[in-house]
């Protein structure tokens, strides 16, 4: 099974982005847990559910880092729900960033990771064919991660039509003009 070149390129970019974000989250978790918040004053946690950075570090490492690692693994292994897991990872990062800004305030790093997680979601949409101007869409009987299915058309496409495209059947009740 082979992906179209554009889908391979975009899925490779998504995998690299997921791995980078997983490693960043794991690194941030280690810094938070081992180094007491990595410079973030504990006063920022006043009035929150957290009395220490341990819980936050675990959430960052397990939830954010774990979903990114799982999504990268699923994409590499071409699992059927890989793009769903990647979307969950992207939204987990966005939720983390929004919560972090609300608790400790703004830093340029939040902008960076907000942008990276938004890019993850854009790549997921592109690979699903929801943003066809970005990447080749999933076409009748073909999936970017699963390849052709038996329901696809076996006819040779007309010029200008993508492989696997089948024109809609004519409406038998419509009068010919």
Backbone as numpy.savetxt, mean C-alpha at the origin, in Angstrom:
# Nx Ny Nz CAx CAy CAz Cx Cy Cz
3.90 -17.03 -14.71 3.05 -15.86 -14.71 3.95 -14.63 -14.71
3.61 -13.68 -15.54 4.43 -12.50 -15.67 3.55 -11.25 -15.64
3.97 -10.27 -14.87 3.25 -9.00 -14.79 3.65 -8.12 -15.96
2.73 -7.25 -16.43 3.16 -6.27 -17.43 4.28 -5.43 -16.84
5.17 -4.94 -17.67 6.34 -4.19 -17.20 5.96 -3.06 -16.26
4.94 -2.29 -16.60 4.57 -1.17 -15.76 4.08 -1.65 -14.40
3.36 -2.75 -14.36 2.91 -3.28 -13.08 4.09 -3.81 -12.26
5.05 -4.42 -12.94 6.24 -4.90 -12.23 7.01 -3.73 -11.63
7.13 -2.67 -12.39 7.85 -1.50 -11.91 7.16 -0.90 -10.70
5.86 -0.74 -10.78 5.12 -0.14 -9.67 5.06 -1.06 -8.47
4.91 -2.37 -8.69 4.90 -3.28 -7.54 6.28 -3.36 -6.91
7.34 -3.28 -7.71 8.69 -3.24 -7.16 8.93 -1.99 -6.33
8.44 -0.87 -6.82 8.54 0.38 -6.06 7.77 0.31 -4.76
6.58 -0.31 -4.82 5.77 -0.46 -3.61 6.46 -1.37 -2.60
7.05 -2.45 -3.08 7.78 -3.37 -2.19 8.94 -2.63 -1.52
9.71 -1.87 -2.29 10.84 -1.12 -1.72 10.35 -0.12 -0.67
9.27 0.56 -0.96 8.70 1.53 -0.03 8.20 0.86 1.25
7.55 -0.28 1.10 7.07 -1.03 2.26 8.23 -1.51 3.14
9.29 -2.00 2.52 10.47 -2.46 3.27 11.11 -1.28 4.00
11.27 -0.15 3.32 11.84 1.03 3.95 11.01 1.46 5.16
9.69 1.53 4.99 8.82 1.96 6.09 8.81 0.94 7.23
8.91 -0.35 6.91 8.98 -1.37 7.96 10.26 -1.19 8.77
11.38 -1.03 8.08 12.66 -0.84 8.78 12.67 0.44 9.60
12.07 1.50 9.05 11.98 2.77 9.79 11.14 2.61 11.05
10.02 1.91 10.93 9.15 1.70 12.10 9.84 0.83 13.15
10.52 -0.22 12.70 11.25 -1.07 13.66 12.35 -0.27 14.34
13.07 0.54 13.56 14.12 1.38 14.14 13.56 2.39 15.12
12.44 3.02 14.77 11.80 3.98 15.66 11.32 3.32 16.94
10.83 2.09 16.83 10.38 1.36 18.01 11.54 1.07 18.94
12.66 0.64 18.37 13.85 0.36 19.19 14.33 1.64 19.87
14.39 2.74 19.12 14.80 4.01 19.72 13.86 4.44 20.84
12.56 4.28 20.62 11.58 4.69 21.62 11.71 3.85 22.89
11.85 2.53 22.72 11.87 1.63 23.87 13.23 1.67 24.58
14.30 1.53 23.82 15.63 1.42 24.41 16.19 2.77 24.90
15.75 3.85 24.27 16.32 5.15 24.62 15.27 6.12 25.16
14.24 5.58 25.78 13.25 6.39 26.48 12.57 7.46 25.64
12.23 7.14 24.43 11.50 8.09 23.60 12.36 8.79 22.58
13.65 8.50 22.57 14.57 9.08 21.59 14.48 10.60 21.53
14.45 11.22 22.69 14.46 12.67 22.74 13.10 13.32 22.85
12.02 12.55 22.74 10.69 13.12 22.89 10.41 13.22 24.39
10.15 14.42 24.89 9.90 14.59 26.33 8.66 13.82 26.79
8.76 13.17 27.94 7.63 12.40 28.47 6.44 13.29 28.83
6.65 14.60 28.99 5.53 15.50 29.27 4.50 15.49 28.15
4.95 15.16 26.94 4.02 15.10 25.80 2.98 14.00 25.98
3.28 13.02 26.83 2.35 11.92 27.04 1.32 12.23 28.13
1.48 13.35 28.82 0.52 13.73 29.87 -0.87 13.88 29.25
-1.86 13.27 29.88 -3.23 13.33 29.39 -3.56 12.31 28.33
-2.61 11.42 28.02 -2.88 10.35 27.06 -3.01 9.03 27.81
-3.28 7.97 27.09 -3.38 6.64 27.68 -2.02 6.08 28.08
-0.97 6.72 27.65 0.37 6.16 27.82 1.14 6.91 28.89
1.68 6.15 29.84 2.51 6.76 30.88 3.99 6.63 30.55
4.32 5.79 29.58 5.70 5.63 29.13 5.70 5.40 27.63
6.88 5.40 27.05 7.00 5.20 25.61 7.01 3.72 25.22
6.99 2.83 26.20 7.02 1.39 25.91 5.83 0.99 25.03
4.64 1.37 25.45 3.44 1.02 24.67 3.48 1.61 23.27
3.90 2.86 23.17 4.00 3.51 21.86 5.04 2.82 20.98
6.17 2.47 21.58 7.20 1.77 20.81 6.72 0.42 20.30
5.96 -0.29 21.14 5.43 -1.58 20.72 4.41 -1.42 19.59
3.55 -0.41 19.70 2.58 -0.17 18.64 3.30 0.18 17.34
4.28 1.05 17.43 5.04 1.44 16.23 5.72 0.23 15.60
6.37 -0.58 16.42 7.10 -1.73 15.88 6.19 -2.84 15.38
5.19 -3.20 16.19 4.34 -4.35 15.84 3.28 -3.99 14.81
2.53 -2.92 15.09 1.41 -2.59 14.19 1.92 -1.95 12.90
2.65 -0.85 13.02 3.09 -0.13 11.82 4.18 -0.93 11.09
5.24 -1.29 11.81 6.32 -2.05 11.17 5.87 -3.43 10.72
5.08 -4.09 11.55 4.61 -5.44 11.22 3.72 -5.49 9.99
2.79 -4.52 9.87 1.92 -4.53 8.69 2.72 -4.21 7.42
3.71 -3.34 7.55 4.54 -3.05 6.37 5.37 -4.26 5.96
5.94 -4.96 6.94 6.72 -6.16 6.63 5.82 -7.25 6.03
4.63 -7.42 6.59 3.69 -8.42 6.07 3.27 -8.08 4.64
3.03 -6.80 4.38 2.63 -6.38 3.03 3.76 -6.62 2.03
4.98 -6.28 2.41 6.13 -6.51 1.50 6.28 -8.00 1.21
6.18 -8.83 2.25 6.28 -10.28 2.06 5.17 -10.78 1.15
3.94 -10.32 1.38 2.81 -10.77 0.57 2.97 -10.36 -0.90
3.49 -9.17 -1.14 3.71 -8.74 -2.53 4.82 -9.54 -3.20
5.90 -9.79 -2.47 7.00 -10.58 -3.04 6.51 -11.98 -3.38
5.68 -12.55 -2.52 5.15 -13.91 -2.74 3.91 -13.91 -3.63
3.47 -12.73 -4.08 2.32 -12.55 -4.95 1.06 -13.21 -4.38
0.81 -12.94 -3.12 -0.38 -13.45 -2.44 -1.62 -12.71 -2.96
-2.76 -13.38 -3.02 -3.98 -12.76 -3.57 -4.40 -11.47 -2.87
-4.20 -11.35 -1.59 -4.64 -10.16 -0.86 -3.47 -9.22 -0.51
-2.41 -9.30 -1.26 -1.22 -8.49 -0.98 -1.52 -7.00 -1.03
-2.30 -6.58 -2.00 -2.59 -5.15 -2.11 -3.50 -4.67 -0.98
-4.36 -5.54 -0.49 -5.17 -5.19 0.68 -4.29 -4.99 1.90
-3.34 -5.88 2.10 -2.42 -5.76 3.24 -1.57 -4.49 3.10
-1.17 -4.16 1.88 -0.40 -2.94 1.64 -1.24 -1.70 1.95
-2.52 -1.74 1.61 -3.40 -0.61 1.93 -3.57 -0.47 3.44
-3.71 -1.59 4.13 -3.82 -1.55 5.60 -2.55 -0.95 6.19
-1.40 -1.33 5.66 -0.12 -0.79 6.15 -0.05 0.72 5.92
-0.46 1.17 4.75 -0.45 2.60 4.45 -1.36 3.38 5.38
-2.56 2.85 5.62 -3.48 3.52 6.53 -2.99 3.45 7.98
-2.34 2.36 8.36 -1.78 2.27 9.72 -0.74 3.37 9.92
0.08 3.61 8.91 1.08 4.68 9.01 0.42 6.04 9.09
-0.62 6.28 8.29 -1.32 7.56 8.34 -1.93 7.79 9.72
-2.56 6.77 10.27 -3.15 6.90 11.61 -2.07 7.18 12.64
-0.94 6.49 12.53 0.18 6.72 13.44 0.64 8.18 13.35
0.80 8.68 12.13 1.28 10.06 11.94 0.28 11.06 12.50
-1.00 10.90 12.20 -2.01 11.83 12.72 -2.02 11.82 14.25
-1.92 10.64 14.83 -1.92 10.52 16.29 -0.66 11.14 16.88
0.47 10.89 16.25 1.73 11.44 16.73 1.73 12.97 16.71
1.21 13.54 15.63 1.13 15.00 15.54 0.20 15.54 16.63
-0.90 14.85 16.89 -1.84 15.30 17.93 -1.22 15.22 19.32
-0.37 14.22 19.55 0.20 14.03 20.89 1.47 14.86 21.10
2.43 14.78 20.19 3.72 15.43 20.45 3.96 16.68 19.62
3.08 16.97 18.68 3.29 18.15 17.85 3.96 17.81 16.54
4.16 18.84 15.73 4.66 18.66 14.37 6.18 18.58 14.32
6.66 17.73 13.43 8.07 17.64 13.07 8.12 17.37 11.57
9.20 17.75 10.91 9.33 17.51 9.48 9.25 16.03 9.15
9.62 15.16 10.10 9.55 13.72 9.85 8.12 13.25 9.62
7.15 13.89 10.32 5.76 13.50 10.08 5.35 13.81 8.64
5.82 14.92 8.11 5.52 15.24 6.70 6.12 14.20 5.77
7.36 13.81 6.05 8.02 12.80 5.23 7.24 11.48 5.24
6.91 10.98 6.42 6.22 9.69 6.50 4.76 9.78 6.07
4.15 10.95 6.21 2.81 11.15 5.66 2.88 11.01 4.14
3.88 11.64 3.53 4.06 11.54 2.08 4.35 10.13 1.62
5.19 9.41 2.37 5.52 8.03 1.98 4.31 7.12 2.08
3.51 7.29 3.13 2.32 6.43 3.26 1.27 6.79 2.22
1.18 8.06 1.87 0.26 8.47 0.80 0.72 7.87 -0.53
2.03 7.87 -0.78 2.57 7.26 -1.99 2.26 5.76 -2.02
2.37 5.09 -0.87 2.00 3.66 -0.81 0.56 3.46 -1.29
-0.34 4.28 -0.79 -1.75 4.13 -1.14 -2.00 4.46 -2.61
-1.28 5.43 -3.15 -1.41 5.75 -4.58 -0.94 4.56 -5.42
0.18 3.94 -5.05 0.67 2.77 -5.78 -0.30 1.60 -5.69
-0.92 1.40 -4.53 -1.93 0.34 -4.39 -3.09 0.61 -5.34
-3.58 1.85 -5.37 -4.69 2.20 -6.27 -4.29 1.99 -7.73
-3.08 2.37 -8.07 -2.61 2.19 -9.45 -2.55 0.72 -9.82
-2.03 -0.11 -8.92 -1.92 -1.54 -9.20 -3.27 -2.24 -9.25
-4.26 -1.67 -8.57 -5.62 -2.21 -8.63 -6.35 -1.78 -9.90
-5.75 -0.85 -10.65 -6.38 -0.36 -11.86 -7.35 0.78 -11.59
-7.37 1.29 -10.37 -8.27 2.38 -10.02 -7.72 3.70 -10.52
-6.44 3.78 -10.70 -5.81 4.98 -11.24 -5.12 4.60 -12.55
-5.89 4.32 -13.62 -5.31 3.77 -14.85 -4.33 4.68 -15.56
-4.38 5.97 -15.30 -3.43 6.86 -15.96 -2.02 6.66 -15.41
-1.91 6.04 -14.23 -0.61 5.85 -13.60 0.04 4.55 -14.06
-0.74 3.49 -14.17 -0.21 2.18 -14.53 -1.26 1.44 -15.34
-0.85 0.45 -16.12 -1.80 -0.33 -16.91 -2.86 -0.93 -15.99
-4.14 -0.74 -16.32 -5.20 -1.25 -15.46 -5.34 -2.76 -15.57
-6.06 -3.34 -14.61 -6.41 -4.75 -14.67 -7.47 -4.85 -15.77
-7.27 -5.73 -16.72 -8.14 -5.81 -17.89 -8.85 -7.15 -17.91
-10.07 -7.16 -18.37 -10.94 -8.33 -18.49 -10.21 -9.66 -18.37
-10.37 -10.30 -17.24 -9.80 -11.62 -17.05 -8.35 -11.62 -16.63
-7.74 -10.47 -16.43 -6.34 -10.39 -16.03 -6.24 -9.62 -14.72
-5.35 -10.05 -13.86 -5.10 -9.35 -12.61 -3.61 -9.09 -12.52
-3.24 -7.94 -12.00 -1.83 -7.58 -11.91 -1.04 -8.57 -11.07
-1.68 -9.24 -10.11 -0.96 -10.17 -9.26 -1.24 -11.62 -9.58
-2.32 -11.92 -10.31 -2.69 -13.31 -10.51 -2.56 -13.77 -11.95
-2.39 -12.86 -12.92 -2.24 -13.25 -14.31 -3.58 -13.56 -14.96
-3.55 -14.10 -16.18 -4.78 -14.35 -16.91 -5.61 -15.44 -16.25
-6.92 -15.32 -16.42 -7.84 -16.35 -15.92 -8.54 -16.97 -17.11
-9.22 -18.05 -16.87 -9.90 -18.75 -17.96 -11.10 -17.98 -18.48
-11.55 -16.95 -17.75 -12.71 -16.19 -18.20 -12.36 -15.14 -19.24
-11.08 -14.94 -19.51 -10.65 -13.93 -20.48 -10.96 -14.36 -21.90
-11.05 -13.40 -22.78 -11.35 -13.66 -24.18 -10.13 -14.28 -24.84
-10.39 -15.22 -25.76 -9.28 -15.86 -26.48 -9.16 -15.32 -27.89
-9.96 -14.29 -28.21 -9.91 -13.70 -29.53 -8.73 -12.75 -29.63
-8.25 -12.55 -30.86 -7.19 -11.59 -31.10 -7.80 -10.20 -31.02
-7.20 -9.31 -30.23 -7.79 -7.97 -30.10 -7.67 -7.18 -31.39
-8.62 -6.28 -31.60 -8.56 -5.37 -32.74 -7.48 -4.33 -32.46
-6.95 -3.68 -33.49 -5.92 -2.66 -33.25 -6.43 -1.60 -32.27
-5.58 -1.26 -31.31 -5.92 -0.25 -30.32 -6.59 -0.80 -29.08
-7.00 -2.09 -29.10 -7.63 -2.69 -27.93 -6.59 -3.53 -27.19
-6.57 -3.45 -25.86 -5.61 -4.25 -25.10 -5.92 -5.72 -25.17
-4.89 -6.56 -25.02 -5.08 -8.00 -25.01 -6.02 -8.36 -23.86
-6.95 -9.26 -24.11 -7.88 -9.69 -23.08 -9.16 -8.88 -23.07
-9.22 -7.81 -23.89 -10.40 -6.96 -23.95 -11.43 -7.65 -24.80
-12.67 -7.67 -24.34 -13.74 -8.16 -25.19 -14.82 -7.10 -25.20
-15.24 -6.73 -26.40 -16.25 -5.69 -26.55 -17.55 -6.15 -25.92
-18.33 -5.22 -25.37 -19.61 -5.61 -24.79 -20.51 -6.21 -25.85
-21.31 -7.21 -25.45 -22.22 -7.87 -26.38 -23.31 -6.88 -26.79
-23.73 -6.98 -28.03 -24.78 -6.10 -28.52 -26.09 -6.43 -27.80
-26.90 -5.42 -27.56 -28.19 -5.60 -26.91 -29.15 -6.18 -27.94
-29.62 -7.45 -27.72 -30.48 -8.07 -28.71 -31.82 -7.35 -28.85
-32.24 -6.57 -27.88 -33.52 -5.88 -27.93 -33.43 -4.54 -28.64
-32.23 -4.10 -28.95 -32.07 -2.80 -29.58 -32.35 -2.91 -31.07
-33.07 -1.95 -31.61 -33.39 -1.96 -33.04 -32.20 -1.44 -33.82
-31.94 -2.08 -34.95 -30.84 -1.64 -35.80 -31.28 -0.39 -36.55
-30.36 0.56 -36.68 -30.70 1.80 -37.39 -29.90 1.93 -38.64
